[in-house]
């Protein structure tokens, strides 16, 4: 793979695939995290004499021009965040786009209109990719979060011109490499969240790659039920008990220890501040539901962290949006952060809810790496090849 830092960019137009699918409120960017992440690549291209021309999707217009999904307001608000003048082209192909590219001055950035306004984007259409390729000299992908999709702007285009990995994508790939491909052992994974049905591939891959897996959240209830425990009114996939047993058996034969909560926090209502109590994981009352891991489980999970070198985390340990059921997630996240700060643990976390949960626990900044890549992070954790990364190889 080629990396942008090793490429001569002088007088080159760099077609940079980015993820600027940011939330807007009243036409203004309300969370600029994704734009902050690409800033180093933009600075690098400009400082090396190149001109960045941004290819990006925004929302799901499904191949049609949808005015509300124009990238124009993002381009307008981006300038202050990236510290460079940002221009916008109303189309991403054809004469308008070509003119906008040729009018671009050194130090400026051009944002092309939403790639998904063309049906060919999601169809991975090579003809559309050729239109984009005409606009630049080098293709650089800095959108790891879009790399799980084989689209014209993530895959086809890379076959048509010199291609490379951007700085933000490089950082993400390095972090993921450290987590599962060549990690410092022992490796512990936390897999939490609502249901096991959405995480079967994930568990299957992690069993082969990690030494311990902590199962938390609603998912743990299905495993507790599979082990013959009553889970009362808890969220539980009763039709997947055999699947849960098969996962436990696979883990045993792969020498991966699966850890389930030994005590749990239960409540009769699923609402903030609901009265709750701690009970043994094997004795959830019939009229109650499990909403968090208990204090003994937290201590046990933290002890596992202390004996591990690498942590990979996806999914909360409880219904973290509703206090006090965020307690276990917060306590374990804070302890992982503490170990990370004192260089005892490499901690990598990702997935939408996980990022929110770790942000809420004020520990995210201390983790070694937090992936905001959602689907791409999960598919990578599932051991799948990401077309947008493979295309750069
Ligand atoms: P996921 O999207 O699969 O990562 O699941 C995250 C969701 O699982 C969050 O909305 C949590 O509130 C929810 N969750 C976690 N633990 C529980 C639980 N014990 N009971 C119900 N929902 C839970």
PDB file of C-alpha atoms in Angstrom, residues 39-342:
ATOM      1  CA  UNK A  39      -7.488  18.091   8.799  1.00  0.00           C
ATOM      2  CA  UNK A  40      -3.938  16.645   9.008  1.00  0.00           C
ATOM      3  CA  UNK A  41      -4.311  15.169   5.508  1.00  0.00           C
ATOM      4  CA  UNK A  42      -5.610  18.469   4.113  1.00  0.00           C
ATOM      5  CA  UNK A  43      -2.739  20.371   5.770  1.00  0.00           C
ATOM      6  CA  UNK A  44      -0.243  17.836   4.449  1.00  0.00           C
ATOM      7  CA  UNK A  45      -1.472  18.043   0.834  1.00  0.00           C
ATOM      8  CA  UNK A  46      -1.452  21.838   0.910  1.00  0.00           C
ATOM      9  CA  UNK A  47       1.946  22.099   2.590  1.00  0.00           C
ATOM     10  CA  UNK A  48       3.448  19.788  -0.056  1.00  0.00           C
ATOM     11  CA  UNK A  49       2.151  21.939  -2.903  1.00  0.00           C
ATOM     12  CA  UNK A  50      -0.882  19.834  -3.814  1.00  0.00           C
ATOM     13  CA  UNK A  51      -4.546  20.800  -4.143  1.00  0.00           C
ATOM     14  CA  UNK A  52      -7.206  18.759  -2.337  1.00  0.00           C
ATOM     15  CA  UNK A  53     -10.445  18.058  -4.193  1.00  0.00           C
ATOM     16  CA  UNK A  54     -12.869  16.297  -1.878  1.00  0.00           C
ATOM     17  CA  UNK A  55     -15.133  13.414  -2.884  1.00  0.00           C
ATOM     18  CA  UNK A  56     -17.724  12.576  -0.253  1.00  0.00           C
ATOM     19  CA  UNK A  57     -21.235  11.275   0.306  1.00  0.00           C
ATOM     20  CA  UNK A  58     -23.840  12.938   2.483  1.00  0.00           C
ATOM     21  CA  UNK A  59     -26.940  11.138   3.712  1.00  0.00           C
ATOM     22  CA  UNK A  60     -28.769   8.630   1.544  1.00  0.00           C
ATOM     23  CA  UNK A  61     -30.167  10.366  -1.540  1.00  0.00           C
ATOM     24  CA  UNK A  62     -30.245   6.999  -3.361  1.00  0.00           C
ATOM     25  CA  UNK A  63     -28.868   8.142  -6.702  1.00  0.00           C
ATOM     26  CA  UNK A  64     -31.005  11.293  -7.041  1.00  0.00           C
ATOM     27  CA  UNK A  65     -30.357  14.971  -6.473  1.00  0.00           C
ATOM     28  CA  UNK A  66     -31.963  15.797  -3.113  1.00  0.00           C
ATOM     29  CA  UNK A  67     -31.492  19.457  -2.201  1.00  0.00           C
ATOM     30  CA  UNK A  68     -31.438  18.805   1.568  1.00  0.00           C
ATOM     31  CA  UNK A  69     -28.545  16.400   1.068  1.00  0.00           C
ATOM     32  CA  UNK A  70     -26.306  18.862  -0.716  1.00  0.00           C
ATOM     33  CA  UNK A  71     -22.792  19.193   0.666  1.00  0.00           C
ATOM     34  CA  UNK A  72     -22.930  22.963   0.109  1.00  0.00           C
ATOM     35  CA  UNK A  73     -23.623  23.919   3.776  1.00  0.00           C
ATOM     36  CA  UNK A  74     -20.891  21.541   4.959  1.00  0.00           C
ATOM     37  CA  UNK A  75     -18.402  23.141   2.545  1.00  0.00           C
ATOM     38  CA  UNK A  76     -19.395  26.610   3.743  1.00  0.00           C
ATOM     39  CA  UNK A  77     -18.995  25.761   7.435  1.00  0.00           C
ATOM     40  CA  UNK A  78     -15.811  23.738   6.950  1.00  0.00           C
ATOM     41  CA  UNK A  79     -13.548  26.661   6.257  1.00  0.00           C
ATOM     42  CA  UNK A  80     -13.318  27.822   9.893  1.00  0.00           C
ATOM     43  CA  UNK A  81     -12.645  24.293  11.103  1.00  0.00           C
ATOM     44  CA  UNK A  82      -9.853  23.448   8.661  1.00  0.00           C
ATOM     45  CA  UNK A  83      -8.322  26.907   8.484  1.00  0.00           C
ATOM     46  CA  UNK A  84      -8.252  27.060   4.664  1.00  0.00           C
ATOM     47  CA  UNK A  85     -10.577  28.594   2.092  1.00  0.00           C
ATOM     48  CA  UNK A  86     -13.103  25.939   1.038  1.00  0.00           C
ATOM     49  CA  UNK A  87     -14.866  26.181  -2.325  1.00  0.00           C
ATOM     50  CA  UNK A  88     -17.773  24.140  -3.572  1.00  0.00           C
ATOM     51  CA  UNK A  89     -18.719  22.662  -6.947  1.00  0.00           C
ATOM     52  CA  UNK A  90     -22.439  22.115  -7.562  1.00  0.00           C
ATOM     53  CA  UNK A  91     -21.709  18.936  -9.483  1.00  0.00           C
ATOM     54  CA  UNK A  92     -19.067  16.300  -8.892  1.00  0.00           C
ATOM     55  CA  UNK A  93     -18.533  15.511 -12.604  1.00  0.00           C
ATOM     56  CA  UNK A  94     -18.592  17.283 -15.965  1.00  0.00           C
ATOM     57  CA  UNK A  95     -17.674  20.795 -17.013  1.00  0.00           C
ATOM     58  CA  UNK A  96     -18.781  22.570 -13.830  1.00  0.00           C
ATOM     59  CA  UNK A  97     -16.574  20.327 -11.717  1.00  0.00           C
ATOM     60  CA  UNK A  98     -13.678  20.565 -14.186  1.00  0.00           C
ATOM     61  CA  UNK A  99     -13.881  24.354 -14.185  1.00  0.00           C
ATOM     62  CA  UNK A 100     -13.987  24.479 -10.383  1.00  0.00           C
ATOM     63  CA  UNK A 101     -10.874  22.281 -10.227  1.00  0.00           C
ATOM     64  CA  UNK A 102      -8.953  24.389 -12.731  1.00  0.00           C
ATOM     65  CA  UNK A 103      -9.887  27.593 -10.880  1.00  0.00           C
ATOM     66  CA  UNK A 104      -8.582  26.232  -7.566  1.00  0.00           C
ATOM     67  CA  UNK A 105      -5.669  28.230  -6.144  1.00  0.00           C
ATOM     68  CA  UNK A 106      -2.827  26.960  -3.983  1.00  0.00           C
ATOM     69  CA  UNK A 107      -3.933  26.709  -0.349  1.00  0.00           C
ATOM     70  CA  UNK A 108      -7.594  26.230  -1.249  1.00  0.00           C
ATOM     71  CA  UNK A 109      -9.786  23.162  -0.939  1.00  0.00           C
ATOM     72  CA  UNK A 110     -12.603  22.169  -3.294  1.00  0.00           C
ATOM     73  CA  UNK A 111     -15.592  20.115  -2.118  1.00  0.00           C
ATOM     74  CA  UNK A 112     -17.488  18.332  -4.900  1.00  0.00           C
ATOM     75  CA  UNK A 113     -21.245  17.773  -4.575  1.00  0.00           C
ATOM     76  CA  UNK A 114     -22.556  14.598  -2.904  1.00  0.00           C
ATOM     77  CA  UNK A 115     -21.217  11.516  -4.724  1.00  0.00           C
ATOM     78  CA  UNK A 116     -24.469   9.663  -3.992  1.00  0.00           C
ATOM     79  CA  UNK A 117     -26.445  12.047  -6.215  1.00  0.00           C
ATOM     80  CA  UNK A 118     -25.300   9.608  -8.933  1.00  0.00           C
ATOM     81  CA  UNK A 119     -26.817   6.115  -8.908  1.00  0.00           C
ATOM     82  CA  UNK A 120     -23.458   4.797 -10.156  1.00  0.00           C
ATOM     83  CA  UNK A 121     -21.793   5.588  -6.832  1.00  0.00           C
ATOM     84  CA  UNK A 122     -23.456   2.781  -4.872  1.00  0.00           C
ATOM     85  CA  UNK A 123     -23.379   0.534  -7.976  1.00  0.00           C
ATOM     86  CA  UNK A 124     -19.587   0.851  -8.037  1.00  0.00           C
ATOM     87  CA  UNK A 125     -19.888   2.036 -11.640  1.00  0.00           C
ATOM     88  CA  UNK A 126     -16.522   2.275 -13.351  1.00  0.00           C
ATOM     89  CA  UNK A 127     -17.835   4.849 -15.881  1.00  0.00           C
ATOM     90  CA  UNK A 128     -18.735   7.230 -13.056  1.00  0.00           C
ATOM     91  CA  UNK A 129     -15.350   6.583 -11.447  1.00  0.00           C
ATOM     92  CA  UNK A 130     -13.706   7.497 -14.785  1.00  0.00           C
ATOM     93  CA  UNK A 131     -15.491  10.862 -14.718  1.00  0.00           C
ATOM     94  CA  UNK A 132     -14.068  11.582 -11.265  1.00  0.00           C
ATOM     95  CA  UNK A 133     -10.627  10.274 -12.220  1.00  0.00           C
ATOM     96  CA  UNK A 134     -10.494  12.884 -15.024  1.00  0.00           C
ATOM     97  CA  UNK A 135     -10.474  15.600 -12.369  1.00  0.00           C
ATOM     98  CA  UNK A 136      -7.244  14.737 -10.600  1.00  0.00           C
ATOM     99  CA  UNK A 137      -3.750  13.232 -10.666  1.00  0.00           C
ATOM    100  CA  UNK A 138      -3.791  11.104  -7.513  1.00  0.00           C
ATOM    101  CA  UNK A 139      -6.557   9.346  -5.588  1.00  0.00           C
ATOM    102  CA  UNK A 140      -6.248   9.241  -1.811  1.00  0.00           C
ATOM    103  CA  UNK A 141      -8.729   7.528   0.491  1.00  0.00           C
ATOM    104  CA  UNK A 142      -8.980   9.022   3.972  1.00  0.00           C
ATOM    105  CA  UNK A 143     -12.458   7.685   4.749  1.00  0.00           C
ATOM    106  CA  UNK A 144     -11.996   4.465   6.679  1.00  0.00           C
ATOM    107  CA  UNK A 145     -15.622   4.714   7.791  1.00  0.00           C
ATOM    108  CA  UNK A 146     -16.777   4.313   4.177  1.00  0.00           C
ATOM    109  CA  UNK A 147     -14.251   1.578   3.344  1.00  0.00           C
ATOM    110  CA  UNK A 148     -16.649  -1.307   4.004  1.00  0.00           C
ATOM    111  CA  UNK A 149     -18.640  -0.229   0.950  1.00  0.00           C
ATOM    112  CA  UNK A 150     -17.530  -1.145  -2.575  1.00  0.00           C
ATOM    113  CA  UNK A 151     -18.636   2.102  -4.194  1.00  0.00           C
ATOM    114  CA  UNK A 152     -17.360   3.993  -7.238  1.00  0.00           C
ATOM    115  CA  UNK A 153     -15.606   6.591  -5.057  1.00  0.00           C
ATOM    116  CA  UNK A 154     -14.089   4.013  -2.697  1.00  0.00           C
ATOM    117  CA  UNK A 155     -13.245   1.087  -4.961  1.00  0.00           C
ATOM    118  CA  UNK A 156     -13.544   1.556  -8.740  1.00  0.00           C
ATOM    119  CA  UNK A 157     -11.685   4.859  -8.756  1.00  0.00           C
ATOM    120  CA  UNK A 158      -8.669   3.340  -7.018  1.00  0.00           C
ATOM    121  CA  UNK A 159      -8.152   1.062 -10.023  1.00  0.00           C
ATOM    122  CA  UNK A 160      -7.971   3.982 -12.432  1.00  0.00           C
ATOM    123  CA  UNK A 161      -5.219   6.178 -11.055  1.00  0.00           C
ATOM    124  CA  UNK A 162      -2.248   6.232  -8.648  1.00  0.00           C
ATOM    125  CA  UNK A 163      -3.859   5.614  -5.264  1.00  0.00           C
ATOM    126  CA  UNK A 164      -2.817   5.973  -1.655  1.00  0.00           C
ATOM    127  CA  UNK A 165      -3.908   5.923   1.978  1.00  0.00           C
ATOM    128  CA  UNK A 166      -4.556   9.232   3.765  1.00  0.00           C
ATOM    129  CA  UNK A 167      -3.124  10.126   7.179  1.00  0.00           C
ATOM    130  CA  UNK A 168      -6.354   9.537   9.108  1.00  0.00           C
ATOM    131  CA  UNK A 169      -6.993   6.180   7.439  1.00  0.00           C
ATOM    132  CA  UNK A 170      -3.349   5.227   8.077  1.00  0.00           C
ATOM    133  CA  UNK A 171      -3.779   5.974  11.782  1.00  0.00           C
ATOM    134  CA  UNK A 172      -6.956   3.903  11.897  1.00  0.00           C
ATOM    135  CA  UNK A 173      -5.334   0.945  10.100  1.00  0.00           C
ATOM    136  CA  UNK A 174      -2.324   1.063  12.425  1.00  0.00           C
ATOM    137  CA  UNK A 175      -4.570   1.080  15.495  1.00  0.00           C
ATOM    138  CA  UNK A 176      -6.623  -1.837  14.222  1.00  0.00           C
ATOM    139  CA  UNK A 177      -3.467  -3.753  13.335  1.00  0.00           C
ATOM    140  CA  UNK A 178      -2.274  -3.265  16.919  1.00  0.00           C
ATOM    141  CA  UNK A 179      -5.595  -4.490  18.251  1.00  0.00           C
ATOM    142  CA  UNK A 180      -6.132  -7.761  16.455  1.00  0.00           C
ATOM    143  CA  UNK A 181      -3.638  -8.514  13.673  1.00  0.00           C
ATOM    144  CA  UNK A 182      -0.431  -8.348  15.691  1.00  0.00           C
ATOM    145  CA  UNK A 183      -1.483  -7.445  19.227  1.00  0.00           C
ATOM    146  CA  UNK A 184       0.422  -7.563  22.458  1.00  0.00           C
ATOM    147  CA  UNK A 185      -1.065 -10.484  24.390  1.00  0.00           C
ATOM    148  CA  UNK A 186      -3.125 -11.284  26.344  1.00  0.00           C
ATOM    149  CA  UNK A 187      -5.916  -9.642  24.343  1.00  0.00           C
ATOM    150  CA  UNK A 188      -9.285  -9.032  25.952  1.00  0.00           C
ATOM    151  CA  UNK A 189     -12.428  -8.044  24.067  1.00  0.00           C
ATOM    152  CA  UNK A 190     -15.584  -6.560  25.478  1.00  0.00           C
ATOM    153  CA  UNK A 191     -18.598  -7.330  23.353  1.00  0.00           C
ATOM    154  CA  UNK A 192     -21.701  -5.687  24.713  1.00  0.00           C
ATOM    155  CA  UNK A 193     -24.895  -4.228  23.403  1.00  0.00           C
ATOM    156  CA  UNK A 194     -28.421  -5.364  22.863  1.00  0.00           C
ATOM    157  CA  UNK A 195     -28.495  -8.597  20.901  1.00  0.00           C
ATOM    158  CA  UNK A 196     -26.234 -11.448  19.920  1.00  0.00           C
ATOM    159  CA  UNK A 197     -28.017 -11.831  16.569  1.00  0.00           C
ATOM    160  CA  UNK A 198     -26.216  -8.739  15.249  1.00  0.00           C
ATOM    161  CA  UNK A 199     -22.846  -9.849  16.612  1.00  0.00           C
ATOM    162  CA  UNK A 200     -22.495 -13.493  15.622  1.00  0.00           C
ATOM    163  CA  UNK A 201     -19.749 -12.926  13.032  1.00  0.00           C
ATOM    164  CA  UNK A 202     -18.009 -10.605  15.443  1.00  0.00           C
ATOM    165  CA  UNK A 203     -17.962 -13.168  18.253  1.00  0.00           C
ATOM    166  CA  UNK A 204     -16.848 -15.906  15.892  1.00  0.00           C
ATOM    167  CA  UNK A 205     -13.836 -13.889  14.686  1.00  0.00           C
ATOM    168  CA  UNK A 206     -12.909 -12.617  18.159  1.00  0.00           C
ATOM    169  CA  UNK A 207     -12.903 -16.141  19.573  1.00  0.00           C
ATOM    170  CA  UNK A 208     -10.103 -16.961  17.143  1.00  0.00           C
ATOM    171  CA  UNK A 209      -8.118 -13.793  17.803  1.00  0.00           C
ATOM    172  CA  UNK A 210      -8.458 -12.976  21.507  1.00  0.00           C
ATOM    173  CA  UNK A 211      -7.677 -14.641  24.821  1.00  0.00           C
ATOM    174  CA  UNK A 212     -10.710 -13.418  26.799  1.00  0.00           C
ATOM    175  CA  UNK A 213     -14.114 -12.119  25.757  1.00  0.00           C
ATOM    176  CA  UNK A 214     -16.324 -10.309  28.232  1.00  0.00           C
ATOM    177  CA  UNK A 215     -19.943 -10.479  27.133  1.00  0.00           C
ATOM    178  CA  UNK A 216     -22.071  -7.677  28.500  1.00  0.00           C
ATOM    179  CA  UNK A 217     -25.324  -5.797  28.014  1.00  0.00           C
ATOM    180  CA  UNK A 218     -28.517  -7.444  26.809  1.00  0.00           C
ATOM    181  CA  UNK A 219     -26.398 -10.006  24.931  1.00  0.00           C
ATOM    182  CA  UNK A 220     -25.179 -11.482  28.182  1.00  0.00           C
ATOM    183  CA  UNK A 221     -28.789 -12.330  29.114  1.00  0.00           C
ATOM    184  CA  UNK A 222     -29.050 -14.729  26.179  1.00  0.00           C
ATOM    185  CA  UNK A 223     -25.869 -16.469  27.332  1.00  0.00           C
ATOM    186  CA  UNK A 224     -27.088 -16.608  30.953  1.00  0.00           C
ATOM    187  CA  UNK A 225     -30.341 -18.167  29.726  1.00  0.00           C
ATOM    188  CA  UNK A 226     -28.335 -20.606  27.576  1.00  0.00           C
ATOM    189  CA  UNK A 227     -26.554 -21.673  30.759  1.00  0.00           C
ATOM    190  CA  UNK A 228     -29.931 -22.458  32.332  1.00  0.00           C
ATOM    191  CA  UNK A 229     -30.421 -19.277  34.402  1.00  0.00           C
ATOM    192  CA  UNK A 230     -33.720 -17.502  34.627  1.00  0.00           C
ATOM    193  CA  UNK A 231     -33.542 -13.963  33.203  1.00  0.00           C
ATOM    194  CA  UNK A 232     -37.065 -12.813  34.163  1.00  0.00           C
ATOM    195  CA  UNK A 233     -38.335 -10.084  31.855  1.00  0.00           C
ATOM    196  CA  UNK A 234     -34.878  -9.186  30.544  1.00  0.00           C
ATOM    197  CA  UNK A 235     -34.135  -8.542  26.899  1.00  0.00           C
ATOM    198  CA  UNK A 236     -33.159 -12.019  25.730  1.00  0.00           C
ATOM    199  CA  UNK A 237     -33.113 -13.858  22.409  1.00  0.00           C
ATOM    200  CA  UNK A 238     -34.703 -17.092  23.573  1.00  0.00           C
ATOM    201  CA  UNK A 239     -34.610 -18.490  20.035  1.00  0.00           C
ATOM    202  CA  UNK A 240     -30.818 -18.240  19.998  1.00  0.00           C
ATOM    203  CA  UNK A 241     -29.951 -20.287  23.080  1.00  0.00           C
ATOM    204  CA  UNK A 242     -28.468 -23.085  20.965  1.00  0.00           C
ATOM    205  CA  UNK A 243     -26.447 -20.521  19.024  1.00  0.00           C
ATOM    206  CA  UNK A 244     -25.135 -19.103  22.312  1.00  0.00           C
ATOM    207  CA  UNK A 245     -24.195 -22.624  23.445  1.00  0.00           C
ATOM    208  CA  UNK A 246     -22.386 -23.242  20.156  1.00  0.00           C
ATOM    209  CA  UNK A 247     -20.418 -20.001  20.669  1.00  0.00           C
ATOM    210  CA  UNK A 248     -19.434 -21.103  24.170  1.00  0.00           C
ATOM    211  CA  UNK A 249     -18.318 -24.495  22.820  1.00  0.00           C
ATOM    212  CA  UNK A 250     -16.309 -22.900  19.998  1.00  0.00           C
ATOM    213  CA  UNK A 251     -14.603 -20.612  22.507  1.00  0.00           C
ATOM    214  CA  UNK A 252     -13.676 -23.549  24.707  1.00  0.00           C
ATOM    215  CA  UNK A 253     -12.095 -25.438  21.837  1.00  0.00           C
ATOM    216  CA  UNK A 254     -10.233 -22.281  20.749  1.00  0.00           C
ATOM    217  CA  UNK A 255      -8.840 -21.602  24.235  1.00  0.00           C
ATOM    218  CA  UNK A 256     -10.683 -18.322  24.484  1.00  0.00           C
ATOM    219  CA  UNK A 257     -12.231 -17.665  27.905  1.00  0.00           C
ATOM    220  CA  UNK A 258     -15.731 -16.267  27.790  1.00  0.00           C
ATOM    221  CA  UNK A 259     -16.620 -14.197  30.804  1.00  0.00           C
ATOM    222  CA  UNK A 260     -20.274 -13.577  31.709  1.00  0.00           C
ATOM    223  CA  UNK A 261     -21.427 -11.260  34.525  1.00  0.00           C
ATOM    224  CA  UNK A 262     -21.613 -13.005  37.886  1.00  0.00           C
ATOM    225  CA  UNK A 263     -23.869 -10.368  39.429  1.00  0.00           C
ATOM    226  CA  UNK A 264     -26.322  -8.022  37.744  1.00  0.00           C
ATOM    227  CA  UNK A 265     -28.370  -4.906  38.386  1.00  0.00           C
ATOM    228  CA  UNK A 266     -32.090  -5.512  37.945  1.00  0.00           C
ATOM    229  CA  UNK A 267     -35.115  -3.210  37.866  1.00  0.00           C
ATOM    230  CA  UNK A 268     -38.849  -3.480  37.281  1.00  0.00           C
ATOM    231  CA  UNK A 269     -38.981  -0.420  35.029  1.00  0.00           C
ATOM    232  CA  UNK A 270     -36.853   0.621  32.068  1.00  0.00           C
ATOM    233  CA  UNK A 271     -36.516   4.299  32.916  1.00  0.00           C
ATOM    234  CA  UNK A 272     -33.992   6.751  34.347  1.00  0.00           C
ATOM    235  CA  UNK A 273     -33.666   6.557  38.114  1.00  0.00           C
ATOM    236  CA  UNK A 274     -35.803   3.389  38.319  1.00  0.00           C
ATOM    237  CA  UNK A 275     -35.456   1.584  41.630  1.00  0.00           C
ATOM    238  CA  UNK A 276     -32.855  -1.130  41.174  1.00  0.00           C
ATOM    239  CA  UNK A 277     -31.132  -3.885  43.107  1.00  0.00           C
ATOM    240  CA  UNK A 278     -28.103  -6.107  42.678  1.00  0.00           C
ATOM    241  CA  UNK A 279     -28.564  -9.854  42.520  1.00  0.00           C
ATOM    242  CA  UNK A 280     -26.629 -12.920  41.558  1.00  0.00           C
ATOM    243  CA  UNK A 281     -26.600 -13.448  37.768  1.00  0.00           C
ATOM    244  CA  UNK A 282     -28.272 -16.811  38.304  1.00  0.00           C
ATOM    245  CA  UNK A 283     -31.228 -15.424  40.232  1.00  0.00           C
ATOM    246  CA  UNK A 284     -32.956 -12.603  38.377  1.00  0.00           C
ATOM    247  CA  UNK A 285     -36.491 -12.333  39.834  1.00  0.00           C
ATOM    248  CA  UNK A 286     -39.294 -13.316  37.426  1.00  0.00           C
ATOM    249  CA  UNK A 287     -40.803  -9.809  37.397  1.00  0.00           C
ATOM    250  CA  UNK A 288     -37.460  -7.971  36.897  1.00  0.00           C
ATOM    251  CA  UNK A 289     -35.095  -7.262  34.030  1.00  0.00           C
ATOM    252  CA  UNK A 290     -31.312  -7.182  33.953  1.00  0.00           C
ATOM    253  CA  UNK A 291     -30.119  -3.730  32.915  1.00  0.00           C
ATOM    254  CA  UNK A 292     -26.465  -3.629  33.951  1.00  0.00           C
ATOM    255  CA  UNK A 293     -23.555  -5.698  35.228  1.00  0.00           C
ATOM    256  CA  UNK A 294     -23.138  -5.624  39.019  1.00  0.00           C
ATOM    257  CA  UNK A 295     -20.229  -4.363  41.183  1.00  0.00           C
ATOM    258  CA  UNK A 296     -18.651  -7.802  41.585  1.00  0.00           C
ATOM    259  CA  UNK A 297     -18.638  -8.235  37.809  1.00  0.00           C
ATOM    260  CA  UNK A 298     -17.051  -4.796  37.405  1.00  0.00           C
ATOM    261  CA  UNK A 299     -14.260  -5.762  39.814  1.00  0.00           C
ATOM    262  CA  UNK A 300     -13.741  -9.037  37.936  1.00  0.00           C
ATOM    263  CA  UNK A 301     -13.660  -7.334  34.536  1.00  0.00           C
ATOM    264  CA  UNK A 302     -11.196  -4.747  35.833  1.00  0.00           C
ATOM    265  CA  UNK A 303      -8.986  -7.535  37.181  1.00  0.00           C
ATOM    266  CA  UNK A 304      -9.029  -9.087  33.686  1.00  0.00           C
ATOM    267  CA  UNK A 305      -7.965  -5.697  32.262  1.00  0.00           C
ATOM    268  CA  UNK A 306      -5.058  -5.614  34.707  1.00  0.00           C
ATOM    269  CA  UNK A 307      -3.849  -8.944  33.395  1.00  0.00           C
ATOM    270  CA  UNK A 308      -4.211  -8.001  29.729  1.00  0.00           C
ATOM    271  CA  UNK A 309      -2.023  -5.992  27.362  1.00  0.00           C
ATOM    272  CA  UNK A 310      -4.626  -5.126  24.724  1.00  0.00           C
ATOM    273  CA  UNK A 311      -8.320  -4.302  24.990  1.00  0.00           C
ATOM    274  CA  UNK A 312     -10.778  -4.158  22.096  1.00  0.00           C
ATOM    275  CA  UNK A 313     -14.188  -2.816  23.089  1.00  0.00           C
ATOM    276  CA  UNK A 314     -17.475  -2.833  21.211  1.00  0.00           C
ATOM    277  CA  UNK A 315     -20.833  -2.397  22.912  1.00  0.00           C
ATOM    278  CA  UNK A 316     -21.894  -1.150  26.349  1.00  0.00           C
ATOM    279  CA  UNK A 317     -22.107  -3.376  29.443  1.00  0.00           C
ATOM    280  CA  UNK A 318     -25.607  -2.161  30.255  1.00  0.00           C
ATOM    281  CA  UNK A 319     -28.413   0.163  29.186  1.00  0.00           C
ATOM    282  CA  UNK A 320     -25.950   3.034  29.467  1.00  0.00           C
ATOM    283  CA  UNK A 321     -28.288   5.764  28.184  1.00  0.00           C
ATOM    284  CA  UNK A 322     -30.413   5.413  31.325  1.00  0.00           C
ATOM    285  CA  UNK A 323     -28.669   6.143  34.641  1.00  0.00           C
ATOM    286  CA  UNK A 324     -27.939   4.320  36.908  1.00  0.00           C
ATOM    287  CA  UNK A 325     -27.584   1.530  34.323  1.00  0.00           C
ATOM    288  CA  UNK A 326     -24.477   3.224  32.942  1.00  0.00           C
ATOM    289  CA  UNK A 327     -22.541   2.401  36.122  1.00  0.00           C
ATOM    290  CA  UNK A 328     -20.676  -0.728  34.968  1.00  0.00           C
ATOM    291  CA  UNK A 329     -19.815   0.738  31.552  1.00  0.00           C
ATOM    292  CA  UNK A 330     -18.512   3.926  33.180  1.00  0.00           C
ATOM    293  CA  UNK A 331     -16.519   2.134  35.882  1.00  0.00           C
ATOM    294  CA  UNK A 332     -14.837  -0.295  33.459  1.00  0.00           C
ATOM    295  CA  UNK A 333     -14.191   2.435  30.871  1.00  0.00           C
ATOM    296  CA  UNK A 334     -12.600   4.657  33.496  1.00  0.00           C
ATOM    297  CA  UNK A 335     -10.403   1.837  34.760  1.00  0.00           C
ATOM    298  CA  UNK A 336      -9.316   0.939  31.207  1.00  0.00           C
ATOM    299  CA  UNK A 337      -8.496   4.624  30.647  1.00  0.00           C
ATOM    300  CA  UNK A 338      -6.399   4.689  33.838  1.00  0.00           C
ATOM    301  CA  UNK A 339      -4.418   1.609  32.768  1.00  0.00           C
ATOM    302  CA  UNK A 340      -3.937   3.145  29.326  1.00  0.00           C
ATOM    303  CA  UNK A 341      -2.590   6.397  30.753  1.00  0.00           C
ATOM    304  CA  UNK A 342      -0.031   4.458  32.793  1.00  0.00           C
TER     305      UNK A 342
END
